[in-house]
mmCIF file of N, CA and C in Angstrom:
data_model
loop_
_atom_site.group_PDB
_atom_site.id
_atom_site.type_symbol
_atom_site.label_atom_id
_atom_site.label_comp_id
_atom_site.label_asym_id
_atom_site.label_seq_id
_atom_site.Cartn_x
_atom_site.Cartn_y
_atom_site.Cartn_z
ATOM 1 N N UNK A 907 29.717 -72.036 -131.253
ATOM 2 C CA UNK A 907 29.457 -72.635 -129.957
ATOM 3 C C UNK A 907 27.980 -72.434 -129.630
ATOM 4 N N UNK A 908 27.364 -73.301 -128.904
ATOM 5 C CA UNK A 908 25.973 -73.275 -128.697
ATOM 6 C C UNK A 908 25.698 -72.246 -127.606
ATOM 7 N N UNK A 909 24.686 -71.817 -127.024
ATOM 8 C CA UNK A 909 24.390 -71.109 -125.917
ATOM 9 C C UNK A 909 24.224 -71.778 -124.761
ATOM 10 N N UNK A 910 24.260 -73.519 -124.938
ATOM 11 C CA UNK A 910 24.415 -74.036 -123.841
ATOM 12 C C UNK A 910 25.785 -74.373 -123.355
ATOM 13 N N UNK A 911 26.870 -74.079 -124.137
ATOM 14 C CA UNK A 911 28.010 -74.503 -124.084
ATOM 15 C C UNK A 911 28.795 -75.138 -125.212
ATOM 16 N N UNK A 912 30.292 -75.430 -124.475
ATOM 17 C CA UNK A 912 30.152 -76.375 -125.546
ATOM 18 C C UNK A 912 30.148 -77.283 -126.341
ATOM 19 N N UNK A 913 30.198 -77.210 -127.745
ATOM 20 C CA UNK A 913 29.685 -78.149 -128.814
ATOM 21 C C UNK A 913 30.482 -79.670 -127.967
ATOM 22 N N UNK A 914 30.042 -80.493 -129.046
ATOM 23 C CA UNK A 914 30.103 -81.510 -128.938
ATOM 24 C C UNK A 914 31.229 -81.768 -130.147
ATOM 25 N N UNK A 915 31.252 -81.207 -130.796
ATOM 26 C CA UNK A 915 32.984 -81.459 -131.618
ATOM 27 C C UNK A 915 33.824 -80.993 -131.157
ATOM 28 N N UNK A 916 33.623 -79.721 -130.396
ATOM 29 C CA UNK A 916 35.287 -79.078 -129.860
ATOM 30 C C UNK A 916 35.233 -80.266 -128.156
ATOM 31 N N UNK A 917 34.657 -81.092 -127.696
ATOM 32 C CA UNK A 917 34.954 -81.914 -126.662
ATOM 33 C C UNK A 917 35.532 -83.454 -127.677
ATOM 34 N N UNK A 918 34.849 -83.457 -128.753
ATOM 35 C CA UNK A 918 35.253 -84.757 -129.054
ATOM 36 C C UNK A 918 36.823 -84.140 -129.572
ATOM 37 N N UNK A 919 36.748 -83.170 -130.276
ATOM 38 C CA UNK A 919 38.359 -82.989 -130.744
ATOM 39 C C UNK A 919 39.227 -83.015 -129.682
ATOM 40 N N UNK A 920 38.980 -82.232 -128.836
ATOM 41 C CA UNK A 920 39.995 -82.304 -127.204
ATOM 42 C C UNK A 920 40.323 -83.674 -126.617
ATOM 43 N N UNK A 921 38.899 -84.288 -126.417
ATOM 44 C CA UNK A 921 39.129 -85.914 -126.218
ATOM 45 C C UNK A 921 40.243 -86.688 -127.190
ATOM 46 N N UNK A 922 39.834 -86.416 -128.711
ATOM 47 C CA UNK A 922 41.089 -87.430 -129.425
ATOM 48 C C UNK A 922 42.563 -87.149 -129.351
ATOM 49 N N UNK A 923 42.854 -85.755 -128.411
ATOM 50 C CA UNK A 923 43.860 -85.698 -128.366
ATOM 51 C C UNK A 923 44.543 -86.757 -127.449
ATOM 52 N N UNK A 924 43.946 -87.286 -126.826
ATOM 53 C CA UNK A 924 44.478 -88.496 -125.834
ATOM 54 C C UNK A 924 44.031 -89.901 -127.022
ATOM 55 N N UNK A 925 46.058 -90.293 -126.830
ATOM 56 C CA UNK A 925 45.999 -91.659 -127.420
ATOM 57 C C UNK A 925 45.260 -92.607 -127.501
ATOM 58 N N UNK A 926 45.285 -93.044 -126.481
ATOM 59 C CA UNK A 926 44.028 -94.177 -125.635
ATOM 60 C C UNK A 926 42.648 -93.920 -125.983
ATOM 61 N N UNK A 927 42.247 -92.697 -125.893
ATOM 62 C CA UNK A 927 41.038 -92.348 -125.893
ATOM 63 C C UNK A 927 40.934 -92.503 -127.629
ATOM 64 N N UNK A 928 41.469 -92.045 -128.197
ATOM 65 C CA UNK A 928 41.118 -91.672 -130.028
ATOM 66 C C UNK A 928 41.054 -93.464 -130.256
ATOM 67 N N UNK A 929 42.245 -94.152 -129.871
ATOM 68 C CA UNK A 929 42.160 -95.427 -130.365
ATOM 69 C C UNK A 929 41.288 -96.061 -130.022
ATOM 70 N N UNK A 930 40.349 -96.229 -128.595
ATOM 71 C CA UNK A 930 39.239 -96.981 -128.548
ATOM 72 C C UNK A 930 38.184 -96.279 -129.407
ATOM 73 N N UNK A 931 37.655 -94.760 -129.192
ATOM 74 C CA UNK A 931 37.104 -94.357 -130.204
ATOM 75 C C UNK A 931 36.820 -94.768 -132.051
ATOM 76 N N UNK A 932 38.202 -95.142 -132.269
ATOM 77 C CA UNK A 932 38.062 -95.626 -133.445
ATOM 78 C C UNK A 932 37.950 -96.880 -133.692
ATOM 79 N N UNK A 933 38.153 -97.869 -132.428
ATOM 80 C CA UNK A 933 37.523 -99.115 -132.731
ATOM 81 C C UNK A 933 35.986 -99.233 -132.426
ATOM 82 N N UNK A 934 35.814 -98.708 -131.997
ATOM 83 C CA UNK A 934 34.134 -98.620 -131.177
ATOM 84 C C UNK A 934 33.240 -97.564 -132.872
ATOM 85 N N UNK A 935 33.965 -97.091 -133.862
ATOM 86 C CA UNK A 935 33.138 -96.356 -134.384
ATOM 87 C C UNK A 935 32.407 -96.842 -135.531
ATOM 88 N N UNK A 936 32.903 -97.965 -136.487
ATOM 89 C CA UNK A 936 31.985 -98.920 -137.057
ATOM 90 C C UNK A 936 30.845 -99.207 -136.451
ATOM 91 N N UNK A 937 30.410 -99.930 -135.004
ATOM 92 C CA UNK A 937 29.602 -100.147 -134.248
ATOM 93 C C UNK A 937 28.587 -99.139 -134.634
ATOM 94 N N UNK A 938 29.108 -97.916 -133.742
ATOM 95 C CA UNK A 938 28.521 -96.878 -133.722
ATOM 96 C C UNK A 938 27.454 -96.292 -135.319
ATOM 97 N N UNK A 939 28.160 -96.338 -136.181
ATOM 98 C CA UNK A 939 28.125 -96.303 -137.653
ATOM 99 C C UNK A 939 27.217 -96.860 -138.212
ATOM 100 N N UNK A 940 27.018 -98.258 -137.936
ATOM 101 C CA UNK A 940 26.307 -99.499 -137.941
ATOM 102 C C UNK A 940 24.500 -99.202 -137.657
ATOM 103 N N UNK A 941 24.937 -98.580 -136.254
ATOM 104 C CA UNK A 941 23.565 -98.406 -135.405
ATOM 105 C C UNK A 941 22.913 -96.785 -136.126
ATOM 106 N N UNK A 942 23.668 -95.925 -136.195
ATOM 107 C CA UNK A 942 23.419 -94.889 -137.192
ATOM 108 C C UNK A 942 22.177 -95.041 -138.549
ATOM 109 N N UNK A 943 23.314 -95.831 -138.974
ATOM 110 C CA UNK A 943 22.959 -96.324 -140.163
ATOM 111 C C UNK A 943 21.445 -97.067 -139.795
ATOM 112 N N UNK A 944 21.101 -98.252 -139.381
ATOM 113 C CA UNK A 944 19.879 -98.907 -138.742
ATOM 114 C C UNK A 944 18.781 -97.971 -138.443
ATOM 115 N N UNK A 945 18.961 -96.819 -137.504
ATOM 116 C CA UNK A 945 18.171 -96.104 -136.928
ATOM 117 C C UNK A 945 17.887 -94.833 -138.257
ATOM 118 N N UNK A 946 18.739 -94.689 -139.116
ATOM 119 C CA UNK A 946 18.358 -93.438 -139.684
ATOM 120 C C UNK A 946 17.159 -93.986 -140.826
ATOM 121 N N UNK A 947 17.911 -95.502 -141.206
ATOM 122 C CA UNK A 947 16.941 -96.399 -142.368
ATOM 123 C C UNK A 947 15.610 -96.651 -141.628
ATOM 124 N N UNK A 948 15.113 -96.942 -139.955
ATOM 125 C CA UNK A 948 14.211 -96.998 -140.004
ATOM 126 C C UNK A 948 13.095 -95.850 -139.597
ATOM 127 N N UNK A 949 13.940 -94.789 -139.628
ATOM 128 C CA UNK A 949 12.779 -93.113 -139.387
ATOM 129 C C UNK A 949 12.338 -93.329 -140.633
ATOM 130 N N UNK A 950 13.655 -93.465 -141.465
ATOM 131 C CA UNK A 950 13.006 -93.200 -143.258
ATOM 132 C C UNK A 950 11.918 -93.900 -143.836
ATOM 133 N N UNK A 951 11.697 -94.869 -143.293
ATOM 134 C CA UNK A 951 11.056 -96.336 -143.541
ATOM 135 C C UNK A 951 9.517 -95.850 -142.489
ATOM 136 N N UNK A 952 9.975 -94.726 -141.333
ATOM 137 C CA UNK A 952 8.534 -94.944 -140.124
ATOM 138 C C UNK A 952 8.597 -95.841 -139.436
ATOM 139 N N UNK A 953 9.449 -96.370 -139.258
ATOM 140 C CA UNK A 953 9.189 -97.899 -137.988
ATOM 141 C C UNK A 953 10.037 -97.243 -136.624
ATOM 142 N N UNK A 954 10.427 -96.226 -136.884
ATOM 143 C CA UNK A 954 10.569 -95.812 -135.273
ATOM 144 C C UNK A 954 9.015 -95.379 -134.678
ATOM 145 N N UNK A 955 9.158 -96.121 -133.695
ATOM 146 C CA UNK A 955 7.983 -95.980 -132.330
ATOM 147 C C UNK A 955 7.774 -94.749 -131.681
ATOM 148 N N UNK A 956 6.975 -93.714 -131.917
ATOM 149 C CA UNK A 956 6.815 -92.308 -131.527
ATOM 150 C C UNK A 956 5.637 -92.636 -130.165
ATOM 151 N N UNK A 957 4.913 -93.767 -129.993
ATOM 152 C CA UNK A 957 4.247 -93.693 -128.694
ATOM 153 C C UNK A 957 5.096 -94.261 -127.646
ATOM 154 N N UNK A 958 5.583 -94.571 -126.306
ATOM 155 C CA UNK A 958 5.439 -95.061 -125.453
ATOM 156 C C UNK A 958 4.714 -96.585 -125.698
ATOM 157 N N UNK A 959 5.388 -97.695 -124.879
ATOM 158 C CA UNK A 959 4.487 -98.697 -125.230
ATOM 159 C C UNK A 959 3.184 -98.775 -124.567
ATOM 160 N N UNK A 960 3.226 -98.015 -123.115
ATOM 161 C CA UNK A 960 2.110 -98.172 -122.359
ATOM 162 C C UNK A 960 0.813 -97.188 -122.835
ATOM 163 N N UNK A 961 1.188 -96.326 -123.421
ATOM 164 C CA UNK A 961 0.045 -95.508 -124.465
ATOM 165 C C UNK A 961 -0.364 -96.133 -125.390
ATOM 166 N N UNK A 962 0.498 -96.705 -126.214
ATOM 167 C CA UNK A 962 0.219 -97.485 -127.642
ATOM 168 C C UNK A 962 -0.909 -98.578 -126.887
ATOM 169 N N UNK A 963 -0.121 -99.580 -126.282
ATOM 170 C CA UNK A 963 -1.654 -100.651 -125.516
ATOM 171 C C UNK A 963 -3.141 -99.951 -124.828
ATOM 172 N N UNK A 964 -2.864 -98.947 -124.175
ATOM 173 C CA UNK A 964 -4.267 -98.441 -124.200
ATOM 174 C C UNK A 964 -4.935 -97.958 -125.429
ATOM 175 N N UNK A 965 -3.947 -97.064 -126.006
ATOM 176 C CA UNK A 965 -5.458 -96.683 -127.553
ATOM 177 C C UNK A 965 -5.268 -97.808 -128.302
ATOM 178 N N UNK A 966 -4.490 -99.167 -128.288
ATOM 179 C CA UNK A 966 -5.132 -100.034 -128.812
ATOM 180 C C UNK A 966 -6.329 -100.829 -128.267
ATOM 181 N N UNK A 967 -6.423 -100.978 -126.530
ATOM 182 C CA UNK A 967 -7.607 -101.124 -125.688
ATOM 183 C C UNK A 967 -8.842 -100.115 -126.144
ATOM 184 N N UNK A 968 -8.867 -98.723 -126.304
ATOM 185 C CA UNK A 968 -9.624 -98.225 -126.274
ATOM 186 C C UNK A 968 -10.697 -98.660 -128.056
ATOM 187 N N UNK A 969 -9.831 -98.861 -128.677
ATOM 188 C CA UNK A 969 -10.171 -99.332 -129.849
ATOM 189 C C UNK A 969 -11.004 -100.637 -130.067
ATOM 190 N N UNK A 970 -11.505 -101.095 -128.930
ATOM 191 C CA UNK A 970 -12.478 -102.294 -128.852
ATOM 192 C C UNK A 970 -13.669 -101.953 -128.158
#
């Protein structure tokens, strides 16, 4: 368990104990999976955006 509380698996396990809840969960988790997948290929790749856009346009301003 973390020191902030806790985890985030012992809430998701508690959560799937409700029917309703596990079954939308598991339709919603491809999606989820999907976007995972997208976001992890583009850290690997560097095309995630580490400035702010309104920083990025000034040091590209300042650059003229």
């Amino acid at each position: 368990m973390s020191k902030l509380g806790t985890s985030f698996e012992v809430v998701k396990e508690d959560l799937l104990i409700d029917g309703e809840f596990k079954m939308e969960y598991e339709r919603l988790l491809p999606e989820y999976e999907a976007i995972q997948r997208i976001v992890t290929d583009e850290k690997e790749r560097n095309l995630i955006q580490t400035e702010s856009p309104e920083k990025k346009r000034m040091s590209e301003f300042q650059d003229f």
